[in-house]
mmCIF file of N, CA and C and ligand atoms in Angstrom:
data_model
loop_
_atom_site.group_PDB
_atom_site.id
_atom_site.type_symbol
_atom_site.label_atom_id
_atom_site.label_comp_id
_atom_site.label_asym_id
_atom_site.label_seq_id
_atom_site.Cartn_x
_atom_site.Cartn_y
_atom_site.Cartn_z
ATOM 1 N N MET A 1 81.947 93.755 83.209
ATOM 2 C CA MET A 1 83.565 93.589 83.773
ATOM 3 C C MET A 1 83.685 92.354 83.735
ATOM 4 N N LEU A 2 84.921 91.483 83.485
ATOM 5 C CA LEU A 2 85.217 90.458 83.436
ATOM 6 C C LEU A 2 85.356 89.377 84.663
ATOM 7 N N LYS A 3 86.347 89.885 85.486
ATOM 8 C CA LYS A 3 86.978 89.157 86.623
ATOM 9 C C LYS A 3 87.619 90.378 87.626
ATOM 10 N N ILE A 4 87.790 89.566 88.766
ATOM 11 C CA ILE A 4 88.914 90.818 89.525
ATOM 12 C C ILE A 4 90.270 90.354 89.143
ATOM 13 N N GLU A 5 90.855 91.740 88.697
ATOM 14 C CA GLU A 5 92.054 91.439 88.126
ATOM 15 C C GLU A 5 93.051 91.666 89.066
ATOM 16 N N HIS A 6 92.718 92.630 90.221
ATOM 17 C CA HIS A 6 93.954 92.465 91.176
ATOM 18 C C HIS A 6 92.967 93.237 92.622
ATOM 19 N N LEU A 7 93.454 93.144 93.600
ATOM 20 C CA LEU A 7 93.304 93.841 95.054
ATOM 21 C C LEU A 7 94.511 94.781 95.138
ATOM 22 N N GLY A 8 94.171 95.909 95.612
ATOM 23 C CA GLY A 8 95.452 96.948 95.787
ATOM 24 C C GLY A 8 95.279 97.367 97.450
ATOM 25 N N ILE A 9 96.427 97.131 97.884
ATOM 26 C CA ILE A 9 96.593 97.368 99.292
ATOM 27 C C ILE A 9 97.624 98.504 99.484
ATOM 28 N N ALA A 10 97.088 99.236 100.359
ATOM 29 C CA ALA A 10 98.008 100.449 100.928
ATOM 30 C C ALA A 10 99.118 100.174 101.804
ATOM 31 N N VAL A 11 100.082 100.241 101.761
ATOM 32 C CA VAL A 11 101.134 100.326 102.484
ATOM 33 C C VAL A 11 102.246 101.376 102.740
ATOM 34 N N LYS A 12 102.715 101.318 104.015
ATOM 35 C CA LYS A 12 103.656 102.615 104.569
ATOM 36 C C LYS A 12 105.243 102.332 103.908
ATOM 37 N N ASN A 13 105.336 100.900 103.899
ATOM 38 C CA ASN A 13 106.834 100.786 103.703
ATOM 39 C C ASN A 13 106.946 99.341 102.338
ATOM 40 N N LEU A 14 107.195 99.895 101.484
ATOM 41 C CA LEU A 14 106.902 98.730 100.329
ATOM 42 C C LEU A 14 107.979 97.632 100.590
ATOM 43 N N GLU A 15 108.964 97.800 100.561
ATOM 44 C CA GLU A 15 110.164 96.977 100.994
ATOM 45 C C GLU A 15 109.939 95.941 102.030
ATOM 46 N N GLN A 16 109.386 96.678 103.446
ATOM 47 C CA GLN A 16 108.975 96.021 104.504
ATOM 48 C C GLN A 16 107.871 95.069 104.245
ATOM 49 N N SER A 17 106.755 95.493 103.438
ATOM 50 C CA SER A 17 105.610 94.727 103.060
ATOM 51 C C SER A 17 105.866 93.670 102.087
ATOM 52 N N ASN A 18 106.961 93.754 101.131
ATOM 53 C CA ASN A 18 107.293 92.931 100.202
ATOM 54 C C ASN A 18 107.567 91.539 100.769
ATOM 55 N N MET A 19 108.480 91.824 101.974
ATOM 56 C CA MET A 19 109.192 90.911 102.804
ATOM 57 C C MET A 19 107.731 89.902 103.461
ATOM 58 N N LEU A 20 106.827 90.946 104.181
ATOM 59 C CA LEU A 20 105.931 90.243 104.717
ATOM 60 C C LEU A 20 105.171 89.304 104.144
ATOM 61 N N PHE A 21 104.571 90.079 102.869
ATOM 62 C CA PHE A 21 103.777 89.129 102.057
ATOM 63 C C PHE A 21 104.266 88.229 100.855
ATOM 64 N N THR A 22 105.569 88.082 100.966
ATOM 65 C CA THR A 22 106.306 87.031 100.613
ATOM 66 C C THR A 22 106.271 86.099 101.583
ATOM 67 N N LYS A 23 106.667 86.067 102.976
ATOM 68 C CA LYS A 23 106.178 85.057 104.037
ATOM 69 C C LYS A 23 104.658 84.412 103.888
ATOM 70 N N LEU A 24 104.008 85.729 103.847
ATOM 71 C CA LEU A 24 102.705 84.946 103.835
ATOM 72 C C LEU A 24 102.146 84.379 102.488
ATOM 73 N N PHE A 25 102.424 84.817 101.471
ATOM 74 C CA PHE A 25 101.911 83.879 100.229
ATOM 75 C C PHE A 25 102.786 82.585 99.982
ATOM 76 N N GLY A 26 104.019 82.614 100.452
ATOM 77 C CA GLY A 26 105.256 81.740 100.179
ATOM 78 C C GLY A 26 105.534 81.713 98.868
ATOM 79 N N LYS A 27 105.481 83.407 98.243
ATOM 80 C CA LYS A 27 106.194 83.215 97.140
ATOM 81 C C LYS A 27 106.592 84.932 96.867
ATOM 82 N N ALA A 28 107.256 85.251 95.936
ATOM 83 C CA ALA A 28 107.951 86.697 95.944
ATOM 84 C C ALA A 28 107.065 87.591 94.968
ATOM 85 N N PRO A 29 107.083 88.634 94.852
ATOM 86 C CA PRO A 29 106.279 89.569 93.763
ATOM 87 C C PRO A 29 106.950 89.153 92.791
ATOM 88 N N TYR A 30 106.368 89.167 91.428
ATOM 89 C CA TYR A 30 106.955 88.658 90.245
ATOM 90 C C TYR A 30 107.178 90.248 89.456
ATOM 91 N N LYS A 31 106.999 91.672 89.974
ATOM 92 C CA LYS A 31 107.020 92.730 89.281
ATOM 93 C C LYS A 31 106.966 93.924 90.344
ATOM 94 N N LEU A 32 108.212 94.839 90.292
ATOM 95 C CA LEU A 32 108.020 95.889 91.014
ATOM 96 C C LEU A 32 107.819 97.181 90.021
ATOM 97 N N GLU A 33 107.041 97.995 90.262
ATOM 98 C CA GLU A 33 107.274 98.970 89.243
ATOM 99 C C GLU A 33 106.639 100.466 89.888
ATOM 100 N N THR A 34 107.435 101.444 89.458
ATOM 101 C CA THR A 34 106.996 102.929 89.978
ATOM 102 C C THR A 34 106.070 103.597 88.860
ATOM 103 N N VAL A 35 104.933 104.102 89.373
ATOM 104 C CA VAL A 35 104.293 105.029 88.163
ATOM 105 C C VAL A 35 104.242 106.336 88.536
ATOM 106 N N ALA A 36 105.161 106.915 88.200
ATOM 107 C CA ALA A 36 105.484 108.274 88.399
ATOM 108 C C ALA A 36 104.205 109.272 88.341
ATOM 109 N N SER A 37 103.396 109.128 87.447
ATOM 110 C CA SER A 37 102.455 109.979 87.099
ATOM 111 C C SER A 37 101.226 109.715 88.384
ATOM 112 N N GLU A 38 101.218 108.898 89.046
ATOM 113 C CA GLU A 38 100.353 108.474 90.156
ATOM 114 C C GLU A 38 101.052 108.251 91.578
ATOM 115 N N HIS A 39 102.332 108.896 91.477
ATOM 116 C CA HIS A 39 103.229 109.084 92.524
ATOM 117 C C HIS A 39 103.132 107.788 93.439
ATOM 118 N N VAL A 40 103.228 106.517 92.868
ATOM 119 C CA VAL A 40 103.303 105.368 93.628
ATOM 120 C C VAL A 40 104.151 104.194 93.167
ATOM 121 N N SER A 41 104.884 103.496 94.067
ATOM 122 C CA SER A 41 106.001 102.371 93.956
ATOM 123 C C SER A 41 104.759 101.201 94.161
ATOM 124 N N THR A 42 104.868 100.021 93.116
ATOM 125 C CA THR A 42 103.791 98.852 93.222
ATOM 126 C C THR A 42 104.741 97.551 93.437
ATOM 127 N N SER A 43 104.267 96.508 93.941
ATOM 128 C CA SER A 43 104.623 95.284 93.742
ATOM 129 C C SER A 43 103.386 94.399 93.212
ATOM 130 N N PHE A 44 103.401 93.403 92.543
ATOM 131 C CA PHE A 44 102.543 92.573 92.207
ATOM 132 C C PHE A 44 102.987 91.056 92.557
ATOM 133 N N PHE A 45 102.032 90.398 93.370
ATOM 134 C CA PHE A 45 102.104 88.836 93.517
ATOM 135 C C PHE A 45 101.148 88.220 92.670
ATOM 136 N N MET A 46 101.153 87.437 92.129
ATOM 137 C CA MET A 46 100.274 86.594 90.848
ATOM 138 C C MET A 46 99.779 85.648 92.243
ATOM 139 N N MET A 47 98.388 85.377 92.237
ATOM 140 C CA MET A 47 97.703 84.514 93.119
ATOM 141 C C MET A 47 96.629 83.929 91.960
ATOM 142 N N GLY A 48 97.094 82.807 91.170
ATOM 143 C CA GLY A 48 96.191 82.017 90.579
ATOM 144 C C GLY A 48 96.006 82.903 89.344
ATOM 145 N N ASP A 49 94.417 83.186 89.168
ATOM 146 C CA ASP A 49 93.959 84.160 88.016
ATOM 147 C C ASP A 49 94.040 85.578 88.285
ATOM 148 N N SER A 50 94.094 85.849 89.813
ATOM 149 C CA SER A 50 94.293 87.431 90.060
ATOM 150 C C SER A 50 95.535 87.755 90.772
ATOM 151 N N LYS A 51 95.648 88.760 91.038
ATOM 152 C CA LYS A 51 96.850 89.458 91.690
ATOM 153 C C LYS A 51 96.715 90.190 92.937
ATOM 154 N N ILE A 52 97.721 90.355 93.762
ATOM 155 C CA ILE A 52 97.782 91.399 94.730
ATOM 156 C C ILE A 52 98.586 92.649 94.318
ATOM 157 N N GLU A 53 98.201 93.681 94.315
ATOM 158 C CA GLU A 53 99.310 94.823 94.265
ATOM 159 C C GLU A 53 99.401 95.697 95.351
ATOM 160 N N LEU A 54 100.511 95.832 95.795
ATOM 161 C CA LEU A 54 100.838 96.470 97.112
ATOM 162 C C LEU A 54 101.463 97.991 96.421
ATOM 163 N N LEU A 55 100.762 98.884 97.130
ATOM 164 C CA LEU A 55 101.291 100.317 96.550
ATOM 165 C C LEU A 55 101.794 101.179 97.959
ATOM 166 N N GLU A 56 102.740 101.927 97.577
ATOM 167 C CA GLU A 56 103.260 102.841 98.485
ATOM 168 C C GLU A 56 103.486 104.063 98.123
ATOM 169 N N ALA A 57 103.326 105.174 98.733
ATOM 170 C CA ALA A 57 103.068 106.833 98.241
ATOM 171 C C ALA A 57 105.085 106.777 97.955
ATOM 172 N N THR A 58 104.938 107.682 96.816
ATOM 173 C CA THR A 58 106.520 108.119 96.522
ATOM 174 C C THR A 58 106.575 109.486 97.237
ATOM 175 N N ASN A 59 105.739 110.428 97.306
ATOM 176 C CA ASN A 59 105.617 111.466 98.123
ATOM 177 C C ASN A 59 104.400 111.877 98.560
ATOM 178 N N THR A 60 104.121 113.203 99.208
ATOM 179 C CA THR A 60 103.196 113.293 100.003
ATOM 180 C C THR A 60 101.773 113.978 99.345
ATOM 181 N N ASP A 61 102.127 113.920 98.103
ATOM 182 C CA ASP A 61 100.916 114.249 96.856
ATOM 183 C C ASP A 61 100.045 113.118 96.579
ATOM 184 N N SER A 62 101.092 111.765 96.890
ATOM 185 C CA SER A 62 100.011 110.682 96.213
ATOM 186 C C SER A 62 98.789 110.322 97.099
ATOM 187 N N PRO A 63 97.933 109.679 96.056
ATOM 188 C CA PRO A 63 96.532 109.183 96.710
ATOM 189 C C PRO A 63 96.783 108.425 97.708
ATOM 190 N N ILE A 64 97.963 107.689 97.475
ATOM 191 C CA ILE A 64 98.129 106.536 98.639
ATOM 192 C C ILE A 64 98.639 107.101 100.044
ATOM 193 N N ALA A 65 99.539 108.215 100.169
ATOM 194 C CA ALA A 65 99.771 108.925 101.477
ATOM 195 C C ALA A 65 98.377 109.511 101.753
ATOM 196 N N LYS A 66 97.695 110.042 101.051
ATOM 197 C CA LYS A 66 96.117 110.510 101.712
ATOM 198 C C LYS A 66 95.436 109.506 102.026
ATOM 199 N N PHE A 67 95.460 108.586 101.536
ATOM 200 C CA PHE A 67 94.594 107.464 101.971
ATOM 201 C C PHE A 67 95.039 107.053 103.302
ATOM 202 N N ILE A 68 96.112 106.554 103.739
ATOM 203 C CA ILE A 68 96.830 105.862 104.650
ATOM 204 C C ILE A 68 96.888 107.160 105.672
ATOM 205 N N GLU A 69 97.093 108.310 105.512
ATOM 206 C CA GLU A 69 96.719 109.314 106.440
ATOM 207 C C GLU A 69 95.305 109.509 107.257
ATOM 208 N N LYS A 70 94.292 109.219 106.356
ATOM 209 C CA LYS A 70 92.928 109.088 106.527
ATOM 210 C C LYS A 70 92.480 107.775 107.253
ATOM 211 N N LYS A 71 92.618 106.602 106.569
ATOM 212 C CA LYS A 71 92.470 105.551 106.994
ATOM 213 C C LYS A 71 93.376 104.379 107.678
ATOM 214 N N GLY A 72 94.421 104.699 107.532
ATOM 215 C CA GLY A 72 95.792 103.804 107.643
ATOM 216 C C GLY A 72 95.960 102.682 106.599
ATOM 217 N N GLU A 73 96.900 101.842 106.784
ATOM 218 C CA GLU A 73 97.003 100.719 105.936
ATOM 219 C C GLU A 73 96.049 99.903 105.981
ATOM 220 N N GLY A 74 96.001 99.185 104.561
ATOM 221 C CA GLY A 74 94.706 98.434 104.169
ATOM 222 C C GLY A 74 94.410 98.185 102.721
ATOM 223 N N ILE A 75 93.320 97.629 102.682
ATOM 224 C CA ILE A 75 92.777 97.331 101.417
ATOM 225 C C ILE A 75 92.391 98.567 100.925
ATOM 226 N N HIS A 76 92.789 98.817 99.204
ATOM 227 C CA HIS A 76 92.578 100.406 98.882
ATOM 228 C C HIS A 76 91.715 100.244 97.955
ATOM 229 N N HIS A 77 91.532 99.199 96.977
ATOM 230 C CA HIS A 77 91.025 99.463 95.763
ATOM 231 C C HIS A 77 90.688 97.869 95.139
ATOM 232 N N ILE A 78 89.776 97.673 94.374
ATOM 233 C CA ILE A 78 89.329 96.284 93.644
ATOM 234 C C ILE A 78 89.311 96.760 92.293
ATOM 235 N N ALA A 79 90.322 95.981 91.538
ATOM 236 C CA ALA A 79 90.607 96.215 89.953
ATOM 237 C C ALA A 79 89.584 95.235 88.997
ATOM 238 N N PHE A 80 88.945 95.394 88.507
ATOM 239 C CA PHE A 80 88.160 94.757 87.621
ATOM 240 C C PHE A 80 88.608 94.497 86.112
ATOM 241 N N GLU A 81 89.092 93.886 85.532
ATOM 242 C CA GLU A 81 89.396 93.663 83.905
ATOM 243 C C GLU A 81 88.282 93.799 83.263
ATOM 244 N N VAL A 82 88.500 94.833 82.120
ATOM 245 C CA VAL A 82 87.486 94.795 81.112
ATOM 246 C C VAL A 82 87.824 94.644 79.657
ATOM 247 N N SER A 83 87.173 94.527 78.840
ATOM 248 C CA SER A 83 87.716 94.047 77.517
ATOM 249 C C SER A 83 87.201 95.732 76.762
ATOM 250 N N ASP A 84 86.815 96.554 77.007
ATOM 251 C CA ASP A 84 87.066 97.927 76.399
ATOM 252 C C ASP A 84 86.497 98.989 77.536
ATOM 253 N N ILE A 85 87.797 99.267 77.673
ATOM 254 C CA ILE A 85 87.617 100.458 79.105
ATOM 255 C C ILE A 85 86.632 101.779 78.515
ATOM 256 N N TYR A 86 86.998 101.932 77.239
ATOM 257 C CA TYR A 86 86.288 103.239 76.702
ATOM 258 C C TYR A 86 84.692 103.227 76.880
ATOM 259 N N ALA A 87 84.477 101.975 76.592
ATOM 260 C CA ALA A 87 82.956 101.623 76.651
ATOM 261 C C ALA A 87 82.361 101.617 77.830
ATOM 262 N N GLU A 88 83.115 100.850 78.636
ATOM 263 C CA GLU A 88 82.693 100.602 80.252
ATOM 264 C C GLU A 88 82.851 101.989 80.667
ATOM 265 N N MET A 89 83.603 102.890 80.478
ATOM 266 C CA MET A 89 83.722 104.393 81.229
ATOM 267 C C MET A 89 82.025 105.015 80.638
ATOM 268 N N LYS A 90 82.096 104.869 79.547
ATOM 269 C CA LYS A 90 80.971 105.564 78.971
ATOM 270 C C LYS A 90 79.548 104.798 79.791
ATOM 271 N N ARG A 91 79.649 103.671 79.832
ATOM 272 C CA ARG A 91 78.624 102.702 80.484
ATOM 273 C C ARG A 91 78.233 103.326 81.737
ATOM 274 N N LEU A 92 78.940 103.373 82.479
ATOM 275 C CA LEU A 92 79.004 103.594 83.923
ATOM 276 C C LEU A 92 78.600 104.848 84.024
ATOM 277 N N LYS A 93 79.360 105.777 83.319
ATOM 278 C CA LYS A 93 79.112 107.546 83.643
ATOM 279 C C LYS A 93 77.639 107.248 83.237
ATOM 280 N N SER A 94 77.102 106.823 82.230
ATOM 281 C CA SER A 94 75.567 106.907 82.124
ATOM 282 C C SER A 94 74.702 106.148 83.091
ATOM 283 N N GLU A 95 75.251 105.542 83.873
ATOM 284 C CA GLU A 95 74.629 104.959 84.779
ATOM 285 C C GLU A 95 74.677 105.507 86.114
ATOM 286 N N GLY A 96 75.354 106.782 86.054
ATOM 287 C CA GLY A 96 75.546 107.660 87.400
ATOM 288 C C GLY A 96 76.591 107.819 88.160
ATOM 289 N N PHE A 97 77.736 106.477 87.654
ATOM 290 C CA PHE A 97 79.025 106.649 88.462
ATOM 291 C C PHE A 97 79.808 108.015 88.371
ATOM 292 N N THR A 98 80.710 108.161 89.356
ATOM 293 C CA THR A 98 81.724 109.389 89.225
ATOM 294 C C THR A 98 82.920 108.678 88.817
ATOM 295 N N LEU A 99 83.630 109.084 87.521
ATOM 296 C CA LEU A 99 84.763 108.809 87.118
ATOM 297 C C LEU A 99 85.927 109.730 87.702
ATOM 298 N N LEU A 100 86.962 109.050 87.892
ATOM 299 C CA LEU A 100 87.952 110.204 88.581
ATOM 300 C C LEU A 100 88.689 110.530 87.196
ATOM 301 N N SER A 101 88.489 110.230 86.103
ATOM 302 C CA SER A 101 89.357 110.879 84.957
ATOM 303 C C SER A 101 88.541 110.834 83.714
ATOM 304 N N GLU A 102 88.499 111.730 82.899
ATOM 305 C CA GLU A 102 87.651 111.617 81.871
ATOM 306 C C GLU A 102 88.149 110.605 80.210
ATOM 307 N N GLU A 103 89.493 110.428 80.574
ATOM 308 C CA GLU A 103 90.169 109.670 79.824
ATOM 309 C C GLU A 103 91.039 108.290 80.751
ATOM 310 N N PRO A 104 91.147 107.239 80.016
ATOM 311 C CA PRO A 104 91.772 106.342 80.794
ATOM 312 C C PRO A 104 93.368 106.518 81.013
ATOM 313 N N LYS A 105 93.940 106.259 81.588
ATOM 314 C CA LYS A 105 95.200 106.634 82.086
ATOM 315 C C LYS A 105 96.161 105.276 82.235
ATOM 316 N N LYS A 106 97.626 105.505 81.851
ATOM 317 C CA LYS A 106 98.408 104.230 82.021
ATOM 318 C C LYS A 106 99.049 104.044 83.260
ATOM 319 N N GLY A 107 98.533 103.086 83.608
ATOM 320 C CA GLY A 107 98.695 102.277 85.343
ATOM 321 C C GLY A 107 99.927 101.502 85.071
ATOM 322 N N ALA A 108 100.309 100.920 86.376
ATOM 323 C CA ALA A 108 100.826 99.876 86.324
ATOM 324 C C ALA A 108 100.710 98.600 85.664
ATOM 325 N N ASP A 109 101.930 97.827 85.512
ATOM 326 C CA ASP A 109 101.559 96.167 85.030
ATOM 327 C C ASP A 109 101.057 96.192 83.479
ATOM 328 N N ASN A 110 100.952 97.193 82.676
ATOM 329 C CA ASN A 110 100.948 97.365 81.349
ATOM 330 C C ASN A 110 99.608 97.653 81.217
ATOM 331 N N LYS A 111 98.787 98.458 81.782
ATOM 332 C CA LYS A 111 97.201 98.507 81.621
ATOM 333 C C LYS A 111 96.789 100.144 81.559
ATOM 334 N N LEU A 112 95.908 100.016 80.641
ATOM 335 C CA LEU A 112 94.990 101.629 80.700
ATOM 336 C C LEU A 112 94.231 101.340 81.901
ATOM 337 N N ILE A 113 94.203 102.431 82.891
ATOM 338 C CA ILE A 113 93.121 102.251 83.845
ATOM 339 C C ILE A 113 91.999 103.411 84.111
ATOM 340 N N CYS A 114 91.217 102.802 84.643
ATOM 341 C CA CYS A 114 90.206 104.067 85.336
ATOM 342 C C CYS A 114 89.859 104.077 86.741
ATOM 343 N N PHE A 115 89.623 104.963 87.783
ATOM 344 C CA PHE A 115 89.234 104.692 88.774
ATOM 345 C C PHE A 115 87.569 105.580 89.169
ATOM 346 N N LEU A 116 86.926 104.712 89.647
ATOM 347 C CA LEU A 116 85.147 105.282 90.062
ATOM 348 C C LEU A 116 85.474 105.586 91.444
ATOM 349 N N HIS A 117 85.149 106.957 91.625
ATOM 350 C CA HIS A 117 85.026 107.535 92.887
ATOM 351 C C HIS A 117 84.419 106.683 94.030
ATOM 352 N N PRO A 118 84.828 106.492 95.233
ATOM 353 C CA PRO A 118 84.084 105.718 96.181
ATOM 354 C C PRO A 118 82.525 105.984 96.407
ATOM 355 N N LYS A 119 82.593 107.612 96.428
ATOM 356 C CA LYS A 119 81.242 107.946 96.525
ATOM 357 C C LYS A 119 79.812 107.356 96.166
ATOM 358 N N THR A 120 80.394 107.136 94.726
ATOM 359 C CA THR A 120 78.990 106.456 94.031
ATOM 360 C C THR A 120 79.155 104.589 93.819
ATOM 361 N N SER A 121 80.359 104.429 94.831
ATOM 362 C CA SER A 121 79.853 102.900 94.733
ATOM 363 C C SER A 121 80.149 102.484 96.536
ATOM 364 N N ASN A 122 79.104 103.092 97.075
ATOM 365 C CA ASN A 122 79.129 102.215 98.689
ATOM 366 C C ASN A 122 80.585 102.455 99.439
ATOM 367 N N GLY A 123 81.489 103.370 99.122
ATOM 368 C CA GLY A 123 82.873 103.217 99.740
ATOM 369 C C GLY A 123 83.975 102.567 99.117
ATOM 370 N N VAL A 124 83.628 101.946 97.983
ATOM 371 C CA VAL A 124 84.693 101.262 97.361
ATOM 372 C C VAL A 124 85.316 101.867 96.492
ATOM 373 N N LEU A 125 86.453 102.042 96.314
ATOM 374 C CA LEU A 125 87.426 102.575 95.248
ATOM 375 C C LEU A 125 87.530 101.626 93.974
ATOM 376 N N ILE A 126 87.086 101.425 93.145
ATOM 377 C CA ILE A 126 86.989 100.632 91.993
ATOM 378 C C ILE A 126 87.947 101.256 90.661
ATOM 379 N N GLU A 127 88.783 100.185 90.565
ATOM 380 C CA GLU A 127 89.642 100.447 89.334
ATOM 381 C C GLU A 127 89.377 99.566 87.910
ATOM 382 N N LEU A 128 89.014 100.257 86.950
ATOM 383 C CA LEU A 128 88.976 99.428 85.758
ATOM 384 C C LEU A 128 90.154 99.162 84.812
ATOM 385 N N CYS A 129 90.416 98.133 84.528
ATOM 386 C CA CYS A 129 91.839 98.219 83.717
ATOM 387 C C CYS A 129 91.585 97.004 82.578
ATOM 388 N N GLN A 130 92.228 97.496 81.562
ATOM 389 C CA GLN A 130 92.421 97.044 80.232
ATOM 390 C C GLN A 130 93.684 96.688 79.943
ATOM 391 N N GLU A 131 94.122 95.604 79.563
ATOM 392 C CA GLU A 131 95.352 95.361 79.097
ATOM 393 C C GLU A 131 96.092 96.173 78.015
ATOM 394 N N ILE A 132 96.911 96.397 77.893
ATOM 395 C CA ILE A 132 97.574 97.034 76.565
ATOM 396 C C ILE A 132 98.086 96.303 75.926
ATOM 397 N N LYS A 133 97.461 95.938 74.594
ATOM 398 C CA LYS A 133 98.068 94.883 73.829
ATOM 399 C C LYS A 133 99.236 95.332 72.551
HETATM 400 ZN ZN1 ZN B 1 95.550 98.748 91.033
#
């Protein structure tokens, strides 16, 4: 894994949270994107070499809706950049981590992504991401 690519924060209302975090960071999000397959709307703030991603559920089937129902708003996942997501998924699987998908998916912000189940990583939901070139 190369670096922390972004932190994901689950929010109830993206529009309100965009205003809140714009005040907090002193800058606006550089991107708003809805990922239909994941049932989320997202926004991204550039923070130096890393990013903050805000995620709002677009319907009740969304993993974000389930997360907020269980735990409330807050930090949802940590995303790490990898150079070869297929190799990293294979490596982590062989190390005993549970992957949430067998193949990488197309995520927000032009990335191939895969999540690791928090049960095999001390309760932390981890996202691997590789930029699509
Ligand atoms: Zn993410």
